[in-house]
């Protein structure tokens, strides 16, 4: 077999595309994922004459100027986004940015001034009151910051309440409620009242109540912000545990960037009612749309959110695809001619086998190329973070190979790129 020899560039990053502004829904996740919730040009203007405020927006006036002239408050301004099935999509921003208004527009707790909210292919704007109630009861459950538990009902009755309203039989709704309660770790607390529970436990009950109706989309509005830091940390971990098991679609509102990057697959950042940027944590860190987005990460150790998948480059020269029983000498001249000092060996299925150098190939001679592999060059998975990459780069001179979940070579991260990223974090 004639070897395929290519060289990976030494210091080129390959960031994924990032959405800025409100022009179109973000597409930064895999195209195979299904959009379950789509928001198109959604706006909410509070006040008597929203049309006047809308005209002033088109003229380029800001929300404070519009409020001064009209008394109308632009809470959400022409927001478009898409939420994919099975992802946690975090909407965050400072107080007054419009994030809590936006989440209430999604289920029409607040009526929009204009725009569309399309859930599983249906626009909820023209729905009748009974249809909308059914959506809230069955398709789009909500967990509030204030817990919103009924104080005169036991834990199990609180969880079963939505099922009761939906008309389910008592035995069925209690079975479902107990299952939901067990999933949030409170299986033995069903007979207690909310007043007998800690804040964290009450929030777990609120989460179990939402899970019990098995919604298509779960809305969580600052759900953990009223909790003590330790309990909040535990609830974040609990949510991630449940997400790993069940792959829920969650829209999570937060003002805490640490929380957002911990739980969010993607994050939408809002300012003055507008959606400024949408992306994964790594995308937002590497390519912030403006100083407002950049400032969110200023005091955050972002190293753990920069993963090999966002720093790697494809191997274009120095790639050797072969049967590892082939003689090493067959590939020596090709590797030298490619001008690289390290080759990456994959089998015919693309699975990474190891690295070779001209010296190791020459030394092995006619013996199989597997004998020329340099064993102390470590490979990392796609989700290896910058800390892991830096630890490896300190101990080897060659680029770090990155493999996918099937063991195939996805690309390499150069040591120069790793060092550059580490220095940028320290300078920040």
XYZ file of C-alpha atoms in Angstrom:
428
model
C 0.000 0.000 0.000
C 1.243 3.471 -0.846
C 1.343 5.534 2.338
C -0.799 8.623 2.773
C 1.612 11.175 4.198
C 0.437 14.595 5.327
C 1.547 17.194 7.828
C -0.546 18.925 10.506
C 0.056 22.689 10.616
C 1.944 23.730 13.726
C -0.228 26.430 15.239
C -3.635 26.847 13.682
C -6.819 26.681 15.665
C -10.104 25.648 14.097
C -12.951 27.228 16.085
C -16.512 26.243 15.220
C -18.899 28.851 13.817
C -20.531 31.069 16.428
C -23.829 32.921 16.155
C -23.847 36.626 16.838
C -26.833 38.914 16.792
C -30.422 37.831 16.144
C -30.472 37.183 12.436
C -30.999 33.420 12.544
C -31.085 30.451 14.904
C -27.741 29.079 16.000
C -26.458 25.993 14.207
C -23.367 25.279 16.265
C -24.335 21.757 17.284
C -24.437 18.686 15.115
C -26.728 19.058 12.139
C -28.269 15.648 12.878
C -29.871 17.024 16.032
C -33.556 17.891 15.865
C -34.838 21.352 16.648
C -37.648 20.934 19.161
C -38.158 24.616 20.025
C -37.672 27.451 17.542
C -37.981 31.143 18.327
C -38.331 33.601 15.449
C -38.091 37.382 15.791
C -39.680 37.331 19.236
C -40.282 40.707 20.907
C -42.008 42.011 23.997
C -42.637 45.690 24.559
C -44.423 46.681 27.748
C -46.589 49.777 27.552
C -49.632 51.314 25.930
C -48.246 51.971 22.442
C -45.730 49.279 21.439
C -45.994 50.268 17.773
C -44.350 53.623 18.501
C -41.550 51.918 20.398
C -41.052 49.477 17.536
C -40.684 52.343 15.070
C -38.054 53.956 17.288
C -36.176 50.654 17.481
C -36.006 50.599 13.696
C -34.544 54.106 13.827
C -31.733 52.798 16.022
C -32.764 54.230 19.381
C -31.834 52.338 22.559
C -34.288 51.029 25.117
C -33.597 53.868 27.602
C -34.221 56.523 24.954
C -37.402 54.763 23.892
C -38.620 54.566 27.480
C -37.914 58.288 27.969
C -39.881 59.222 24.843
C -42.778 56.766 25.019
C -42.945 55.207 28.479
C -42.693 51.793 26.818
C -40.094 49.284 27.978
C -38.449 47.053 25.378
C -37.966 43.853 27.367
C -37.173 41.443 24.525
C -36.057 42.713 21.138
C -36.259 40.545 17.996
C -34.794 37.345 19.462
C -34.305 34.262 17.285
C -32.835 30.978 18.474
C -33.263 27.225 18.197
C -33.149 24.626 20.959
C -32.275 21.058 20.011
C -33.847 17.963 21.488
C -31.868 16.635 24.437
C -29.696 19.702 25.090
C -29.438 22.089 28.020
C -29.658 25.551 26.507
C -28.743 28.293 28.982
C -29.965 31.861 28.564
C -27.962 34.246 30.676
C -27.396 37.927 31.188
C -27.248 40.617 33.814
C -30.299 41.779 35.748
C -32.680 43.527 33.357
C -31.256 41.866 30.251
C -34.621 40.280 29.386
C -33.807 36.640 30.082
C -36.672 35.949 32.508
C -39.135 37.723 30.243
C -37.911 35.623 27.342
C -38.491 32.322 29.129
C -42.039 33.401 30.040
C -42.692 34.257 26.415
C -41.820 30.691 25.487
C -44.920 29.313 27.223
C -47.012 32.510 26.917
C -47.090 33.297 30.593
C -46.349 36.683 29.014
C -47.992 37.467 25.682
C -45.472 38.438 22.980
C -45.756 41.702 21.091
C -44.568 39.962 17.924
C -42.741 36.880 16.712
C -43.192 33.127 16.861
C -42.517 30.352 19.348
C -42.704 27.000 17.550
C -42.814 23.894 19.746
C -42.535 20.562 17.944
C -43.687 22.183 14.719
C -46.623 24.177 16.179
C -46.702 27.911 16.788
C -48.113 28.521 20.251
C -49.113 32.159 19.508
C -52.485 31.388 17.853
C -53.395 28.630 20.320
C -56.646 28.890 22.220
C -56.648 29.043 26.016
C -57.475 25.313 26.407
C -54.753 24.381 23.904
C -52.233 26.564 25.714
C -53.135 25.014 29.063
C -52.542 21.583 27.575
C -49.132 22.691 26.298
C -48.112 23.985 29.736
C -49.440 20.874 31.417
C -48.004 18.274 29.050
C -45.332 19.786 26.796
C -43.564 22.658 28.532
C -43.220 22.372 32.312
C -41.583 25.100 34.392
C -39.438 25.144 37.536
C -39.459 28.482 39.349
C -36.860 30.141 41.554
C -39.405 30.453 44.382
C -40.163 26.686 44.439
C -43.930 27.456 44.111
C -44.971 24.445 46.202
C -48.434 24.205 47.725
C -47.868 24.462 51.510
C -50.997 22.523 52.470
C -50.075 19.497 50.343
C -47.568 16.777 51.117
C -44.530 16.240 48.939
C -46.166 13.416 46.993
C -49.345 15.455 46.497
C -47.346 18.427 45.237
C -45.628 16.254 42.661
C -48.879 14.601 41.614
C -50.757 17.907 41.314
C -50.146 18.437 37.611
C -51.180 14.870 36.872
C -54.315 15.372 38.937
C -55.227 18.443 36.887
C -54.599 16.392 33.752
C -57.229 13.905 34.940
C -55.034 10.883 35.619
C -56.317 8.272 38.043
C -55.082 8.507 41.602
C -53.132 5.242 41.566
C -51.434 6.135 38.269
C -50.463 9.659 39.281
C -49.025 8.497 42.599
C -46.972 5.815 40.851
C -45.576 8.440 38.465
C -44.987 10.915 41.303
C -43.110 8.352 43.400
C -40.915 7.500 40.432
C -40.109 11.183 39.889
C -39.413 11.656 43.592
C -37.003 8.716 43.591
C -35.172 10.152 40.575
C -34.363 13.341 42.497
C -33.230 11.426 45.570
C -36.185 12.069 47.894
C -37.974 8.741 47.785
C -38.500 8.555 51.551
C -39.885 12.082 51.989
C -43.249 11.750 50.258
C -45.391 12.263 53.388
C -43.655 15.433 54.581
C -44.884 18.975 53.933
C -42.791 21.654 52.184
C -42.219 23.503 55.468
C -40.434 20.434 56.802
C -37.880 20.431 53.983
C -34.712 22.429 53.385
C -34.516 24.838 50.457
C -32.576 22.342 48.381
C -35.109 19.620 49.088
C -37.982 21.920 48.148
C -36.300 22.678 44.842
C -35.874 18.951 44.222
C -39.603 18.550 44.787
C -40.250 21.328 42.284
C -38.002 19.581 39.782
C -39.715 16.224 40.416
C -43.124 17.846 39.867
C -41.964 19.120 36.479
C -40.419 15.786 35.524
C -43.570 13.896 36.491
C -45.530 15.277 33.526
C -42.731 14.147 31.174
C -42.572 17.439 29.250
C -41.017 17.880 25.823
C -39.225 20.991 27.123
C -38.385 21.872 30.722
C -38.089 25.592 31.503
C -36.020 26.520 34.556
C -36.052 30.181 35.562
C -33.160 30.952 37.932
C -34.125 27.657 39.541
C -31.077 27.405 41.822
C -30.235 31.050 42.477
C -32.100 31.233 45.815
C -30.162 28.297 47.250
C -27.092 28.361 49.452
C -23.859 27.874 47.444
C -23.276 24.275 48.549
C -26.877 23.228 47.913
C -26.790 25.042 44.600
C -23.688 23.092 43.620
C -25.422 19.839 44.566
C -28.516 20.737 42.535
C -26.401 21.524 39.486
C -24.780 18.108 39.796
C -28.197 16.515 40.267
C -29.463 18.155 37.098
C -26.415 16.944 35.163
C -26.914 13.433 36.539
C -30.543 13.388 35.450
C -29.591 14.822 32.072
C -27.035 12.089 31.522
C -29.659 9.455 32.274
C -32.663 10.945 30.481
C -31.455 13.506 27.890
C -34.138 16.083 28.655
C -34.546 19.264 26.627
C -33.989 22.094 29.084
C -34.008 25.881 28.736
C -32.232 27.174 31.826
C -32.164 30.839 32.854
C -29.165 32.033 34.866
C -27.180 35.162 35.667
C -24.170 33.121 36.857
C -21.537 32.388 34.210
C -19.993 29.596 36.301
C -23.368 27.875 36.437
C -23.977 28.473 32.742
C -20.713 26.944 31.571
C -21.074 24.023 33.987
C -24.476 22.842 32.842
C -24.997 24.411 29.406
C -24.304 22.614 26.169
C -24.875 25.987 24.528
C -25.305 29.431 26.023
C -27.227 32.437 24.728
C -26.059 35.754 26.185
C -28.564 38.626 26.403
C -28.116 42.354 26.821
C -30.806 45.041 26.817
C -33.391 42.591 25.514
C -31.279 41.392 22.605
C -29.562 38.074 22.077
C -25.921 39.029 21.600
C -24.341 35.638 20.935
C -25.058 31.912 21.066
C -22.449 29.171 21.263
C -20.839 26.456 23.283
C -18.712 27.641 26.208
C -15.565 27.037 24.159
C -16.927 29.013 21.205
C -17.880 31.979 23.368
C -14.499 31.938 25.111
C -12.489 31.738 21.900
C -14.609 34.053 19.739
C -16.588 36.510 21.888
C -18.832 38.774 19.831
C -17.868 41.870 21.806
C -16.438 43.121 25.089
C -19.754 42.471 26.853
C -19.481 38.742 26.136
C -15.750 38.716 26.879
C -16.310 40.345 30.272
C -18.550 37.493 31.406
C -15.554 35.176 31.385
C -13.040 37.609 32.850
C -13.001 36.074 36.347
C -13.713 32.493 35.318
C -11.095 29.787 34.975
C -12.043 28.943 31.417
C -9.248 26.409 30.914
C -11.576 23.542 31.780
C -13.988 24.608 29.045
C -11.410 24.738 26.265
C -11.413 21.197 24.937
C -9.263 19.380 22.434
C -12.212 19.287 20.022
C -12.103 23.073 19.655
C -8.311 23.373 19.404
C -7.389 20.541 17.069
C -6.369 20.702 13.419
C -6.737 17.965 10.850
C -3.627 16.001 9.944
C -2.836 17.000 6.365
C 0.739 15.670 6.104
C 2.315 12.913 8.118
C -0.722 10.624 8.200
C 0.184 7.001 7.599
C -2.739 4.699 6.883
C -1.560 1.103 6.720
C -1.592 -2.406 8.075
C 0.720 -2.183 11.078
C 2.399 -5.429 10.042
C 3.855 -3.633 6.989
C 7.621 -3.043 7.109
C 8.710 0.285 8.591
C 11.213 1.050 5.836
C 8.394 1.311 3.314
C 7.286 4.594 4.925
C 10.625 6.168 5.823
C 11.313 8.124 2.635
C 7.714 9.324 2.378
C 7.782 10.685 5.923
C 11.097 12.453 5.287
C 9.823 13.927 2.005
C 6.680 15.259 3.713
C 8.903 17.487 5.843
C 7.463 16.494 9.206
C 9.254 15.112 12.240
C 6.355 12.938 13.397
C 3.924 10.658 11.588
C 0.546 9.470 12.859
C -0.216 5.827 12.146
C -3.802 4.626 11.703
C -5.125 1.268 10.612
C -7.245 0.949 7.495
C -10.384 1.761 9.536
C -8.836 5.061 10.667
C -8.209 3.935 14.252
C -5.179 5.606 15.758
C -2.262 3.246 16.459
C 0.548 5.567 17.496
C 3.292 7.912 16.320
C 6.504 7.295 14.430
C 9.498 9.469 13.567
C 12.050 9.107 10.780
C 14.485 7.894 13.432
C 12.146 5.199 14.778
C 11.318 3.986 11.244
C 14.999 3.858 10.302
C 15.897 1.967 13.454
C 13.125 -0.606 12.936
C 14.047 -1.186 9.290
C 12.294 -4.181 7.779
C 10.410 -5.067 10.943
C 6.661 -4.210 11.191
C 5.767 -0.557 11.603
C 4.065 -1.379 14.897
C 7.554 -1.937 16.308
C 8.456 1.650 15.352
C 5.615 3.225 17.305
C 6.724 5.631 20.020
C 4.761 4.560 23.061
C 5.286 7.625 25.232
C 3.359 10.023 22.943
C -0.022 10.271 24.650
C -3.328 10.573 22.817
C -6.336 12.336 24.343
C -10.102 12.184 23.752
C -12.037 15.020 22.156
C -13.238 16.315 25.526
C -9.773 16.607 27.101
C -9.509 20.095 28.587
C -6.675 22.606 28.471
C -5.305 21.484 31.839
C -4.917 17.926 30.551
C -3.400 19.091 27.279
C -0.905 21.346 29.059
C 0.253 18.527 31.341
C 0.952 16.363 28.283
C 2.582 19.123 26.251
C 5.106 19.744 29.038
C 6.400 16.198 28.700
C 6.561 15.635 24.946
C 7.876 17.533 21.951
C 5.372 16.369 19.347
C 1.788 17.459 18.716
C -0.864 15.769 20.831
C -3.032 13.243 18.925
C -6.792 13.472 19.522
C -9.090 10.494 19.061
C -12.867 10.224 18.816
C -15.114 7.856 20.737
C -14.320 5.067 18.250
C -10.556 5.466 18.568
C -10.194 7.155 15.190
C -7.698 9.974 14.770
C -9.685 13.235 14.782
C -6.656 15.514 14.512
C -3.833 16.921 16.592
C -3.311 19.855 18.936
C 0.082 21.453 18.568
C 2.149 22.168 21.645
C 2.479 25.768 20.442
C -1.307 26.129 20.392
C -1.553 24.709 23.914
C 1.142 27.061 25.193
C -0.485 30.023 23.465
C -3.848 29.273 25.081
C -2.275 28.836 28.533
C -0.451 32.158 28.234
C -3.621 33.933 27.110
C -5.498 32.648 30.164
C -2.740 33.824 32.483
C -2.606 37.250 30.845
C -6.377 37.628 31.270
